[in-house]
mmCIF file of C-alpha atoms in Angstrom:
data_model
loop_
_atom_site.group_PDB
_atom_site.id
_atom_site.type_symbol
_atom_site.label_atom_id
_atom_site.label_comp_id
_atom_site.label_asym_id
_atom_site.label_seq_id
_atom_site.Cartn_x
_atom_site.Cartn_y
_atom_site.Cartn_z
ATOM 1 C CA MET N 99 90.049 134.724 72.000
ATOM 2 C CA SER N 100 87.597 132.528 73.743
ATOM 3 C CA LEU N 101 88.615 133.803 77.156
ATOM 4 C CA LEU N 102 88.061 137.604 76.014
ATOM 5 C CA LEU N 103 84.712 135.995 74.701
ATOM 6 C CA LEU N 104 83.754 134.760 78.287
ATOM 7 C CA VAL N 105 84.608 138.145 79.880
ATOM 8 C CA PHE N 106 82.885 140.389 77.170
ATOM 9 C CA PRO N 107 80.259 138.322 75.598
ATOM 10 C CA VAL N 108 79.016 139.427 72.146
ATOM 11 C CA LEU N 109 75.821 141.371 72.663
ATOM 12 C CA PRO N 110 73.217 141.179 70.340
ATOM 13 C CA ALA N 111 72.932 144.066 67.549
ATOM 14 C CA ILE N 112 70.630 146.631 68.407
ATOM 15 C CA ASP N 113 68.750 148.805 65.540
ATOM 16 C CA TYR N 114 69.099 152.478 66.001
ATOM 17 C CA SER N 115 67.275 153.381 62.842
ATOM 18 C CA PHE N 116 64.501 155.639 63.075
ATOM 19 C CA LYS N 117 61.967 156.165 60.331
ATOM 20 C CA LEU N 118 61.309 160.111 59.597
ATOM 21 C CA GLY N 119 57.612 158.880 58.873
ATOM 22 C CA GLU N 120 57.011 157.694 62.244
ATOM 23 C CA ILE N 121 57.814 161.124 63.966
ATOM 24 C CA PRO N 122 54.149 162.703 63.531
ATOM 25 C CA THR N 123 52.770 159.462 64.728
ATOM 26 C CA TYR N 124 54.963 159.510 67.798
ATOM 27 C CA LEU N 125 54.265 163.315 68.522
ATOM 28 C CA ALA N 126 50.357 162.722 68.137
ATOM 29 C CA GLN N 127 50.647 160.016 70.853
ATOM 30 C CA MET N 128 52.821 161.811 73.293
ATOM 31 C CA ASP N 129 51.108 163.166 76.621
ATOM 32 C CA TYR N 130 52.221 166.605 76.730
ATOM 33 C CA GLY N 131 50.791 167.330 80.299
ATOM 34 C CA LEU N 132 52.888 164.451 81.613
ATOM 35 C CA PHE N 133 56.005 165.851 79.880
ATOM 36 C CA LEU N 134 55.484 169.320 80.959
ATOM 37 C CA VAL N 135 55.072 167.854 84.743
ATOM 38 C CA GLU N 136 58.238 165.862 84.188
ATOM 39 C CA CYS N 137 60.113 168.842 82.828
ATOM 40 C CA SER N 138 59.201 170.919 85.633
ATOM 41 C CA LEU N 139 59.987 168.528 88.384
ATOM 42 C CA SER N 140 63.341 167.937 86.944
ATOM 43 C CA ILE N 141 63.970 171.672 87.011
ATOM 44 C CA VAL N 142 62.916 171.879 90.619
ATOM 45 C CA ILE N 143 64.830 168.885 91.717
ATOM 46 C CA ALA N 144 67.676 170.410 90.021
ATOM 47 C CA LEU N 145 67.322 173.901 91.778
ATOM 48 C CA CYS N 146 67.021 172.224 94.907
ATOM 49 C CA LEU N 147 70.092 170.047 94.604
ATOM 50 C CA VAL N 148 71.924 173.595 93.904
ATOM 51 C CA PHE N 149 70.666 175.077 96.901
ATOM 52 C CA ILE N 150 71.599 172.067 99.185
ATOM 53 C CA SER N 151 74.926 171.900 97.578
ATOM 54 C CA LYS N 152 75.798 175.723 98.378
ATOM 55 C CA VAL N 153 73.993 175.444 101.967
ATOM 56 C CA LEU N 154 76.347 172.321 102.670
ATOM 57 C CA PHE N 155 79.558 173.085 100.910
ATOM 58 C CA TYR N 156 79.624 176.898 100.679
ATOM 59 C CA GLU N 157 81.860 177.425 103.778
ATOM 60 C CA LYS N 158 84.346 174.701 102.216
ATOM 61 C CA TYR N 159 84.194 176.830 98.717
ATOM 62 C CA ILE N 160 84.736 180.181 100.668
ATOM 63 C CA LEU N 161 87.759 178.406 102.437
ATOM 64 C CA LEU N 162 89.279 176.998 99.418
ATOM 65 C CA LYS N 163 88.946 180.470 97.613
ATOM 66 C CA GLN N 164 90.780 182.101 100.636
ATOM 67 C CA ARG N 165 93.556 179.637 100.585
ATOM 68 C CA GLN N 166 93.743 180.270 96.488
ATOM 69 C CA THR N 167 93.923 184.063 97.235
ATOM 70 C CA LEU N 168 96.669 183.564 100.096
ATOM 71 C CA ALA N 169 98.625 181.503 97.335
ATOM 72 C CA ARG N 170 98.158 184.166 94.568
ATOM 73 C CA LEU N 171 99.474 186.719 97.074
ATOM 74 C CA VAL N 172 102.539 185.298 97.633
ATOM 75 C CA ILE N 173 103.144 184.088 94.006
ATOM 76 C CA ASP N 174 102.338 187.483 92.608
ATOM 77 C CA ARG N 175 104.583 189.126 94.894
ATOM 78 C CA ARG N 176 107.397 186.852 94.727
ATOM 79 C CA TYR N 177 107.958 185.881 98.472
ATOM 80 C CA TYR N 178 110.273 183.378 97.410
ATOM 81 C CA GLU N 179 113.731 182.992 96.028
ATOM 82 C CA THR N 180 114.692 181.118 92.905
ATOM 83 C CA GLU N 181 118.156 180.168 91.419
ATOM 84 C CA GLN N 182 119.165 179.261 87.933
ATOM 85 C CA VAL N 183 119.973 175.403 87.221
ATOM 86 C CA SER N 184 120.989 173.784 83.941
ATOM 87 C CA LYS N 185 119.992 170.358 82.726
ATOM 88 C CA GLU N 186 121.747 167.833 80.968
ATOM 89 C CA ASN N 187 118.668 166.791 78.813
ATOM 90 C CA LEU N 188 118.998 166.853 74.971
ATOM 91 C CA PHE N 189 115.690 168.463 74.660
ATOM 92 C CA ASP N 190 116.887 171.403 76.910
ATOM 93 C CA PHE N 191 119.504 172.171 74.635
ATOM 94 C CA ASP N 192 119.572 175.454 72.724
ATOM 95 C CA ILE N 193 120.982 174.748 69.010
ATOM 96 C CA SER N 194 120.961 178.588 68.068
ATOM 97 C CA TRP N 195 123.398 179.338 70.681
ATOM 98 C CA GLY N 196 125.120 176.337 71.469
ATOM 99 C CA ASN N 197 124.457 176.559 75.434
ATOM 100 C CA LYS N 198 122.303 174.319 77.665
ATOM 101 C CA GLN N 199 119.180 176.491 78.667
ATOM 102 C CA GLY N 200 118.854 177.513 82.154
ATOM 103 C CA LYS N 201 115.803 176.575 84.224
ATOM 104 C CA GLU N 202 114.460 178.683 87.163
ATOM 105 C CA LYS N 203 114.216 176.591 90.204
ATOM 106 C CA ILE N 204 112.585 177.566 93.835
ATOM 107 C CA ALA N 205 115.443 177.786 96.166
ATOM 108 C CA TYR N 206 113.485 178.833 99.199
ATOM 109 C CA PHE N 207 109.673 179.124 99.810
ATOM 110 C CA PRO N 208 108.398 180.446 103.122
ATOM 111 C CA LYS N 209 106.207 178.319 105.265
ATOM 112 C CA ILE N 210 102.902 180.128 105.473
ATOM 113 C CA TYR N 211 100.122 178.625 107.649
ATOM 114 C CA PHE N 212 96.511 179.580 106.826
ATOM 115 C CA GLN N 213 93.652 178.477 109.316
ATOM 116 C CA ALA N 214 89.875 179.028 109.595
ATOM 117 C CA LYS N 215 88.652 178.559 113.234
ATOM 118 C CA GLU N 216 85.323 179.858 114.863
ATOM 119 C CA GLY N 217 84.697 182.725 112.571
ATOM 120 C CA TYR N 218 88.290 183.966 112.516
ATOM 121 C CA LEU N 219 91.071 183.704 110.028
ATOM 122 C CA TYR N 220 94.563 183.239 111.389
ATOM 123 C CA VAL N 221 97.348 183.917 108.775
ATOM 124 C CA ARG N 222 100.872 182.998 109.803
ATOM 125 C CA PHE N 223 104.173 184.209 108.157
ATOM 126 C CA PRO N 224 107.444 183.138 109.264
ATOM 127 C CA THR N 225 109.751 185.547 110.921
ATOM 128 C CA ASP N 226 112.909 183.771 110.268
ATOM 129 C CA GLY N 227 115.147 186.900 109.250
ATOM 130 C CA ARG N 228 114.949 186.057 105.559
ATOM 131 C CA ALA N 229 114.603 188.592 102.933
ATOM 132 C CA TYR N 230 110.726 188.944 103.153
ATOM 133 C CA GLN N 231 110.423 189.303 107.028
ATOM 134 C CA GLU N 232 110.096 193.197 106.828
ATOM 135 C CA GLN N 233 107.122 192.620 104.199
ATOM 136 C CA PHE N 234 105.363 190.007 106.321
ATOM 137 C CA LEU N 235 105.462 192.462 109.332
ATOM 138 C CA GLN N 236 103.358 194.948 107.387
ATOM 139 C CA LEU N 237 100.633 193.130 105.740
ATOM 140 C CA ASN N 238 97.764 194.450 107.787
ATOM 141 C CA SER N 239 95.862 196.247 105.466
ATOM 142 C CA THR N 240 96.714 193.880 102.646
ATOM 143 C CA LEU N 241 95.169 191.075 104.299
ATOM 144 C CA GLU N 242 92.077 192.835 105.322
ATOM 145 C CA THR N 243 91.367 193.941 101.538
ATOM 146 C CA ALA N 244 92.319 190.238 100.159
ATOM 147 C CA PHE N 245 90.030 188.385 102.714
ATOM 148 C CA TYR N 246 87.358 191.245 103.029
ATOM 149 C CA GLY N 247 87.918 190.912 106.825
ATOM 150 C CA GLU N 248 88.625 192.995 109.674
ATOM 151 C CA LEU N 249 92.149 192.777 111.317
ATOM 152 C CA GLU N 250 91.169 191.675 115.150
ATOM 153 C CA SER N 251 94.806 191.454 116.294
ATOM 154 C CA VAL N 252 98.306 190.868 115.491
ATOM 155 C CA ILE N 253 100.042 188.168 117.564
ATOM 156 C CA ARG N 254 103.935 187.632 117.589
ATOM 157 C CA GLU N 255 104.615 183.780 118.109
ATOM 158 C CA ASP N 256 107.831 181.959 118.291
ATOM 159 C CA GLY N 257 109.197 182.203 114.529
ATOM 160 C CA TYR N 258 105.814 183.876 113.226
ATOM 161 C CA ILE N 259 103.747 186.570 112.872
ATOM 162 C CA CYS N 260 100.076 185.723 113.038
ATOM 163 C CA TYR N 261 97.221 188.145 111.747
ATOM 164 C CA LYS N 262 93.944 187.238 113.122
ATOM 165 C CA LEU N 263 91.102 188.683 111.149
ATOM 166 C CA LEU N 264 87.523 188.771 111.603
ATOM 167 C CA TYR N 265 85.989 187.268 108.628
ATOM 168 C CA ALA N 266 82.343 188.242 107.567
ATOM 169 C CA ILE N 267 82.024 190.934 110.502
ATOM 170 C CA ALA N 268 78.478 192.202 109.091
ATOM 171 C CA ARG N 269 77.011 188.903 110.344
ATOM 172 C CA ASP N 270 78.162 189.972 113.976
ATOM 173 C CA ARG N 271 75.505 192.717 114.084
ATOM 174 C CA LEU N 272 73.113 192.169 117.118
ATOM 175 C CA ASN N 273 69.682 193.292 117.542
ATOM 176 C CA ILE N 274 68.679 195.788 120.224
ATOM 177 C CA LYS N 275 66.890 192.923 122.371
ATOM 178 C CA GLU N 276 70.092 190.899 122.505
ATOM 179 C CA LEU N 277 72.227 193.312 124.295
ATOM 180 C CA HIS N 278 73.081 192.570 127.731
ATOM 181 C CA SER N 279 76.279 193.033 130.039
ATOM 182 C CA ASP N 280 77.755 190.624 132.682
ATOM 183 C CA LYS N 281 80.891 190.626 134.750
ATOM 184 C CA GLY N 282 82.172 194.049 133.670
ATOM 185 C CA LYS N 283 81.755 193.279 129.869
ATOM 186 C CA LEU N 284 79.505 194.396 127.082
ATOM 187 C CA ALA N 285 78.967 192.923 124.012
ATOM 188 C CA LEU N 286 78.295 195.538 121.231
ATOM 189 C CA MET N 287 78.633 192.668 118.411
ATOM 190 C CA LYS N 288 79.005 189.128 118.648
ATOM 191 C CA ARG N 289 82.608 189.407 118.440
ATOM 192 C CA THR N 290 83.265 193.036 119.810
ATOM 193 C CA VAL N 291 83.114 193.204 123.473
ATOM 194 C CA TRP N 292 83.782 196.072 125.779
ATOM 195 C CA ASP N 293 85.623 194.936 128.679
ATOM 196 C CA PHE N 294 84.859 198.246 130.684
ATOM 197 C CA ASP N 295 86.447 196.524 133.971
ATOM 198 C CA LYS N 296 89.788 196.566 132.178
ATOM 199 C CA LEU N 297 89.624 198.983 129.395
ATOM 200 C CA PRO N 298 87.477 201.563 130.705
ATOM 201 C CA HIS N 299 85.625 204.677 129.243
ATOM 202 C CA ALA N 300 83.956 205.233 125.860
ATOM 203 C CA LEU N 301 84.319 207.902 123.065
ATOM 204 C CA ILE N 302 81.707 207.759 120.584
ATOM 205 C CA CYS N 303 81.608 210.328 117.634
ATOM 206 C CA GLY N 304 79.435 210.722 114.650
ATOM 207 C CA GLY N 305 77.531 213.502 112.729
ATOM 208 C CA THR N 306 73.848 213.973 112.261
ATOM 209 C CA GLY N 307 72.217 210.762 110.920
ATOM 210 C CA ALA N 308 74.966 208.691 111.663
ATOM 211 C CA GLY N 309 73.403 206.690 114.513
ATOM 212 C CA LYS N 310 75.397 208.190 117.594
ATOM 213 C CA THR N 311 72.505 208.824 119.578
ATOM 214 C CA TYR N 312 70.925 205.419 119.072
ATOM 215 C CA THR N 313 74.365 203.761 119.978
ATOM 216 C CA ILE N 314 74.385 205.303 123.326
ATOM 217 C CA LEU N 315 70.916 204.421 124.032
ATOM 218 C CA SER N 316 71.867 200.999 123.252
ATOM 219 C CA ILE N 317 74.839 200.921 125.481
ATOM 220 C CA LEU N 318 72.674 202.239 128.236
ATOM 221 C CA LEU N 319 70.021 199.607 127.529
ATOM 222 C CA GLY N 320 72.523 196.853 127.726
ATOM 223 C CA LEU N 321 74.189 198.219 130.762
ATOM 224 C CA LEU N 322 70.883 198.315 132.601
ATOM 225 C CA LYS N 323 70.359 194.635 131.734
ATOM 226 C CA GLY N 324 73.120 193.107 133.759
ATOM 227 C CA ALA N 325 75.664 195.542 134.919
ATOM 228 C CA CYS N 326 73.995 198.184 137.041
ATOM 229 C CA HIS N 327 70.917 199.824 138.195
ATOM 230 C CA LYS N 328 69.311 203.463 137.066
ATOM 231 C CA ASP N 329 70.509 204.849 140.081
ATOM 232 C CA ASP N 330 74.172 203.927 139.085
ATOM 233 C CA ILE N 331 73.684 206.264 135.781
ATOM 234 C CA VAL N 332 74.257 209.911 135.366
ATOM 235 C CA ILE N 333 73.072 211.535 132.043
ATOM 236 C CA CYS N 334 73.853 214.938 130.809
ATOM 237 C CA ASP N 335 72.481 216.084 127.562
ATOM 238 C CA PRO N 336 73.261 219.989 127.046
ATOM 239 C CA LYS N 337 71.189 220.099 123.568
ATOM 240 C CA ASN N 338 68.297 218.758 125.810
ATOM 241 C CA ALA N 339 67.669 216.243 123.042
ATOM 242 C CA ASP N 340 66.882 212.534 122.865
ATOM 243 C CA LEU N 341 69.004 211.491 126.187
ATOM 244 C CA ALA N 342 66.953 214.370 127.998
ATOM 245 C CA ASP N 343 63.751 212.424 127.423
ATOM 246 C CA LEU N 344 64.753 209.765 129.845
ATOM 247 C CA GLU N 345 64.195 212.225 132.659
ATOM 248 C CA GLY N 346 61.548 210.580 134.908
ATOM 249 C CA ILE N 347 62.842 207.290 134.470
ATOM 250 C CA PHE N 348 66.606 207.823 135.651
ATOM 251 C CA PRO N 349 67.028 210.124 138.649
ATOM 252 C CA ARG N 350 70.007 211.917 137.410
ATOM 253 C CA VAL N 351 69.196 213.469 134.010
ATOM 254 C CA TYR N 352 70.747 216.901 133.284
ATOM 255 C CA SER N 353 70.285 219.250 130.374
ATOM 256 C CA LYS N 354 70.843 222.763 131.912
ATOM 257 C CA LYS N 355 74.467 224.415 132.094
ATOM 258 C CA GLY N 356 74.942 224.361 135.902
ATOM 259 C CA GLY N 357 73.200 221.294 136.839
ATOM 260 C CA ILE N 358 75.487 219.562 134.282
ATOM 261 C CA ARG N 359 78.498 221.165 135.650
ATOM 262 C CA ALA N 360 77.311 220.157 139.220
ATOM 263 C CA SER N 361 76.707 216.649 138.309
ATOM 264 C CA VAL N 362 80.202 215.840 136.827
ATOM 265 C CA ARG N 363 81.849 217.352 139.883
ATOM 266 C CA ALA N 364 79.559 215.294 142.323
ATOM 267 C CA PHE N 365 80.434 212.192 139.983
ATOM 268 C CA LYS N 366 84.259 212.928 140.865
ATOM 269 C CA ASN N 367 83.927 213.484 144.392
ATOM 270 C CA ASP N 368 81.793 210.197 144.678
ATOM 271 C CA MET N 369 84.673 208.589 142.880
ATOM 272 C CA LEU N 370 87.222 209.743 145.247
ATOM 273 C CA ALA N 371 84.983 209.048 148.094
ATOM 274 C CA ARG N 372 84.722 205.426 147.085
ATOM 275 C CA SER N 373 88.455 205.061 146.487
ATOM 276 C CA THR N 374 88.925 205.960 149.964
ATOM 277 C CA GLU N 375 86.150 203.780 151.485
ATOM 278 C CA MET N 376 87.363 200.906 149.518
ATOM 279 C CA LYS N 377 90.700 200.805 151.415
ATOM 280 C CA GLU N 378 88.939 200.705 154.777
ATOM 281 C CA MET N 379 86.799 197.577 153.839
ATOM 282 C CA ASP N 380 87.338 194.418 155.662
ATOM 283 C CA ASN N 381 87.753 192.225 152.465
ATOM 284 C CA TYR N 382 90.033 194.926 150.678
ATOM 285 C CA VAL N 383 93.078 193.563 148.976
ATOM 286 C CA THR N 384 95.729 195.385 147.206
ATOM 287 C CA GLY N 385 95.345 195.288 143.106
ATOM 288 C CA LYS N 386 91.639 194.112 143.474
ATOM 289 C CA ASN N 387 89.097 196.579 141.877
ATOM 290 C CA TYR N 388 85.526 197.372 143.136
ATOM 291 C CA ARG N 389 83.875 194.077 141.560
ATOM 292 C CA TYR N 390 85.906 191.927 144.051
ATOM 293 C CA LEU N 391 84.526 194.217 146.947
ATOM 294 C CA GLY N 392 80.792 193.409 145.940
ATOM 295 C CA LEU N 393 80.184 197.003 144.458
ATOM 296 C CA ARG N 394 78.319 198.108 141.373
ATOM 297 C CA PRO N 395 79.649 200.051 138.783
ATOM 298 C CA GLN N 396 78.786 203.670 138.125
ATOM 299 C CA PHE N 397 78.399 205.485 134.780
ATOM 300 C CA LEU N 398 78.625 209.363 133.494
ATOM 301 C CA VAL N 399 77.068 209.724 130.052
ATOM 302 C CA PHE N 400 77.965 212.896 128.732
ATOM 303 C CA ASP N 401 76.428 213.465 125.052
ATOM 304 C CA GLU N 402 77.131 216.526 122.800
ATOM 305 C CA PHE N 403 80.441 217.119 124.865
ATOM 306 C CA VAL N 404 82.013 219.858 122.494
ATOM 307 C CA ALA N 405 78.565 221.725 122.215
ATOM 308 C CA TYR N 406 78.698 221.911 125.940
ATOM 309 C CA MET N 407 82.111 223.022 126.121
ATOM 310 C CA GLU N 408 81.218 226.038 123.752
ATOM 311 C CA MET N 409 79.001 227.182 126.404
ATOM 312 C CA LEU N 410 81.627 227.521 128.896
ATOM 313 C CA ASP N 411 84.388 230.250 129.544
ATOM 314 C CA TYR N 412 87.884 229.555 129.464
ATOM 315 C CA LYS N 413 88.180 228.898 133.320
ATOM 316 C CA GLU N 414 85.137 226.676 133.330
ATOM 317 C CA GLN N 415 86.404 224.760 130.341
ATOM 318 C CA ALA N 416 89.495 224.075 132.449
ATOM 319 C CA GLU N 417 87.859 223.173 135.817
ATOM 320 C CA LEU N 418 85.424 220.875 133.731
ATOM 321 C CA LEU N 419 88.441 218.918 131.909
ATOM 322 C CA SER N 420 90.307 218.747 135.195
ATOM 323 C CA ASP N 421 87.260 216.726 136.674
ATOM 324 C CA LEU N 422 87.045 214.618 133.659
ATOM 325 C CA LYS N 423 90.837 213.887 133.498
ATOM 326 C CA GLN N 424 90.615 212.653 136.908
ATOM 327 C CA ILE N 425 87.724 210.334 136.336
ATOM 328 C CA VAL N 426 89.388 208.793 133.239
ATOM 329 C CA MET N 427 92.722 208.430 135.083
ATOM 330 C CA LEU N 428 91.586 206.994 138.482
ATOM 331 C CA GLY N 429 88.033 205.933 137.610
ATOM 332 C CA ARG N 430 88.861 202.103 136.535
ATOM 333 C CA GLN N 431 89.681 200.614 140.127
ATOM 334 C CA ALA N 432 86.859 202.354 142.051
ATOM 335 C CA GLY N 433 84.169 201.408 139.115
ATOM 336 C CA TYR N 434 83.576 204.795 137.875
ATOM 337 C CA PHE N 435 83.156 205.090 133.981
ATOM 338 C CA LEU N 436 82.840 207.731 131.500
ATOM 339 C CA ILE N 437 80.925 207.676 128.188
ATOM 340 C CA VAL N 438 81.397 210.751 125.964
ATOM 341 C CA GLY N 439 79.569 211.547 122.763
ATOM 342 C CA LEU N 440 80.333 214.096 120.519
ATOM 343 C CA GLN N 441 80.083 215.019 116.900
ATOM 344 C CA ARG N 442 83.899 215.380 116.074
ATOM 345 C CA PRO N 443 86.601 214.243 118.361
ATOM 346 C CA ASP N 444 88.085 218.086 118.643
ATOM 347 C CA ALA N 445 91.703 218.021 120.075
ATOM 348 C CA ARG N 446 91.127 221.358 121.488
ATOM 349 C CA TYR N 447 89.050 219.988 123.873
ATOM 350 C CA LEU N 448 90.137 216.264 124.037
ATOM 351 C CA ALA N 449 93.931 216.429 124.586
ATOM 352 C CA ASP N 450 95.992 213.501 124.276
ATOM 353 C CA GLY N 451 95.976 213.126 128.058
ATOM 354 C CA ILE N 452 92.277 212.612 128.055
ATOM 355 C CA ARG N 453 91.463 211.189 124.744
ATOM 356 C CA ASP N 454 94.259 208.212 125.252
ATOM 357 C CA GLN N 455 92.466 207.206 128.487
ATOM 358 C CA PHE N 456 89.193 206.129 126.192
ATOM 359 C CA HIS N 457 89.930 202.658 125.478
ATOM 360 C CA LEU N 458 86.742 202.048 123.570
ATOM 361 C CA ARG N 459 86.401 204.152 120.356
ATOM 362 C CA LEU N 460 83.649 204.215 117.988
ATOM 363 C CA ALA N 461 83.498 206.572 114.979
ATOM 364 C CA LEU N 462 80.175 206.342 113.323
ATOM 365 C CA GLY N 463 79.252 207.546 109.946
ATOM 366 C CA ARG N 464 81.193 209.450 107.389
ATOM 367 C CA ASN N 465 84.628 210.943 108.772
ATOM 368 C CA SER N 466 87.533 213.133 107.586
ATOM 369 C CA ASP N 467 90.649 211.865 107.476
ATOM 370 C CA SER N 468 91.729 214.032 110.060
ATOM 371 C CA GLY N 469 88.761 213.114 112.059
ATOM 372 C CA TYR N 470 89.646 209.212 112.147
ATOM 373 C CA THR N 471 93.347 210.639 112.997
ATOM 374 C CA MET N 472 91.879 212.654 116.162
ATOM 375 C CA MET N 473 89.728 209.219 117.129
ATOM 376 C CA PHE N 474 92.237 206.680 116.481
ATOM 377 C CA GLY N 475 95.838 208.223 115.905
ATOM 378 C CA GLU N 476 97.998 207.489 113.340
ATOM 379 C CA THR N 477 97.179 204.418 111.444
ATOM 380 C CA ASN N 478 97.625 202.843 108.170
ATOM 381 C CA LYS N 479 94.013 201.459 108.108
ATOM 382 C CA LYS N 480 92.044 202.316 104.950
ATOM 383 C CA PHE N 481 88.735 203.498 105.736
ATOM 384 C CA THR N 482 85.645 203.400 103.634
ATOM 385 C CA PHE N 483 82.030 204.405 104.029
ATOM 386 C CA LYS N 484 78.946 202.137 103.669
ATOM 387 C CA GLU N 485 75.379 203.432 103.546
ATOM 388 C CA ILE N 486 74.208 201.726 106.544
ATOM 389 C CA VAL N 487 72.841 203.564 109.548
ATOM 390 C CA GLY N 488 74.958 202.693 112.483
ATOM 391 C CA PHE N 489 78.086 201.690 110.418
ATOM 392 C CA GLY N 490 81.514 203.121 111.507
ATOM 393 C CA TYR N 491 84.707 201.635 112.870
ATOM 394 C CA VAL N 492 85.663 200.419 116.472
ATOM 395 C CA ASP N 493 88.742 199.972 118.528
ATOM 396 C CA ALA N 494 87.819 198.158 121.661
ATOM 397 C CA GLY N 495 90.796 198.789 123.549
ATOM 398 C CA LYS N 496 93.222 196.307 121.532
ATOM 399 C CA GLY N 497 94.783 198.976 119.349
ATOM 400 C CA VAL N 498 93.201 197.218 116.322
ATOM 401 C CA ILE N 499 90.351 199.086 114.244
ATOM 402 C CA SER N 500 87.711 197.322 112.790
ATOM 403 C CA GLU N 501 84.151 197.697 111.105
ATOM 404 C CA PHE N 502 81.324 198.287 113.420
ATOM 405 C CA TYR N 503 77.616 197.948 113.215
ATOM 406 C CA SER N 504 75.771 199.377 116.088
ATOM 407 C CA PRO N 505 72.643 197.088 117.149
ATOM 408 C CA PHE N 506 69.822 196.954 115.183
ATOM 409 C CA VAL N 507 66.982 198.766 116.136
ATOM 410 C CA ASP N 508 63.302 197.480 114.736
ATOM 411 C CA SER N 509 61.151 200.193 113.452
ATOM 412 C CA ASP N 510 58.615 199.519 116.121
ATOM 413 C CA PHE N 511 61.138 199.217 118.862
ATOM 414 C CA ASP N 512 60.297 201.722 121.937
ATOM 415 C CA PHE N 513 63.262 202.846 123.822
ATOM 416 C CA ILE N 514 61.222 204.946 126.765
ATOM 417 C CA THR N 515 59.350 201.400 126.999
ATOM 418 C CA ALA N 516 62.418 199.263 127.142
ATOM 419 C CA PHE N 517 64.008 201.556 130.019
ATOM 420 C CA LYS N 518 60.868 201.498 131.976
ATOM 421 C CA GLU N 519 61.025 197.688 131.651
ATOM 422 C CA ASN N 520 64.672 197.352 132.581
ATOM 423 C CA ALA N 521 65.144 200.255 135.221
#
């Protein structure tokens, strides 16, 4: 007992009684101004702590939430195997039936790995030949919806299938002033890059108000800032609209039927001539492209392609398609690239032999199911629509379709001035 008293000494008794009659006197002596200041200060401090906590730990909270989402997916879909076991414990004995109660035990649980790295989510499922392997190979759209991300690629690894997802892709949107190209690449978003040296030719579709023209103008500006010179670009605008306004800045801008036809033919002939000249250069090496030989890329920008095709008769259409087909088939090695804009990727004018050669495909705005099919082919992608100018879907040549946000253009931004400054 004495030892306890040494450790826990007896404290003097405190009288916590409070006389009701003293309350009015206490309230009368209170400094209400100081009280309000203290309350306000406490609220401000509390809000600051909440804000700081959100900034510091928000990413960890999201990561934990995503892991929980993956765990629920596995449990709810029962991607595991169980077996019945009996227990000898007295409390597990069913008196009414006189039998031991059975208990479900997990016999097999797949090893699933989740990783968040540099803005990407990596989810790996085993391909060990067990019962759920086929389901694991078909989780593309499920994971996109569950993680509010966009599938960037599907990677087959030894014993695993890895889904690489772009997380919070809307944050990747670039400002028009940030666009630039370098070494055969043009970043359209932070993690969406058009590698035109390896994956040439671009197909851009979008109806009125979808942002197609602004996107083409943005690509042109990005190419000028690093990849090529104004003399390396041919522009065709059969509707004599926004791209036609670049006449006077770019030396080769065409809006008339005859001029457009002649420019496409000349572009093809220049490509064939360069291909021959490359082989005659002293530093030519088999398998190397135009960049290795110190040549600049050339671009043919053809907006409102379907509208122009409607102006031609059958023979003229066939001749134009023949020229374009040669460009998309042979242009990569020589550095001749095609950018086509249209409102709808009509299979009548873009047969599979041509359309399949466009490795960058952008579908802006609202499109029908058949429109998406003509643009991207058969896919199980679940397309949605967002009321955002410049929103759409992109396949940058990897066979994976993800959300796209065209470069943001400030209200006071002037394309004509920007082209003059960079031409």
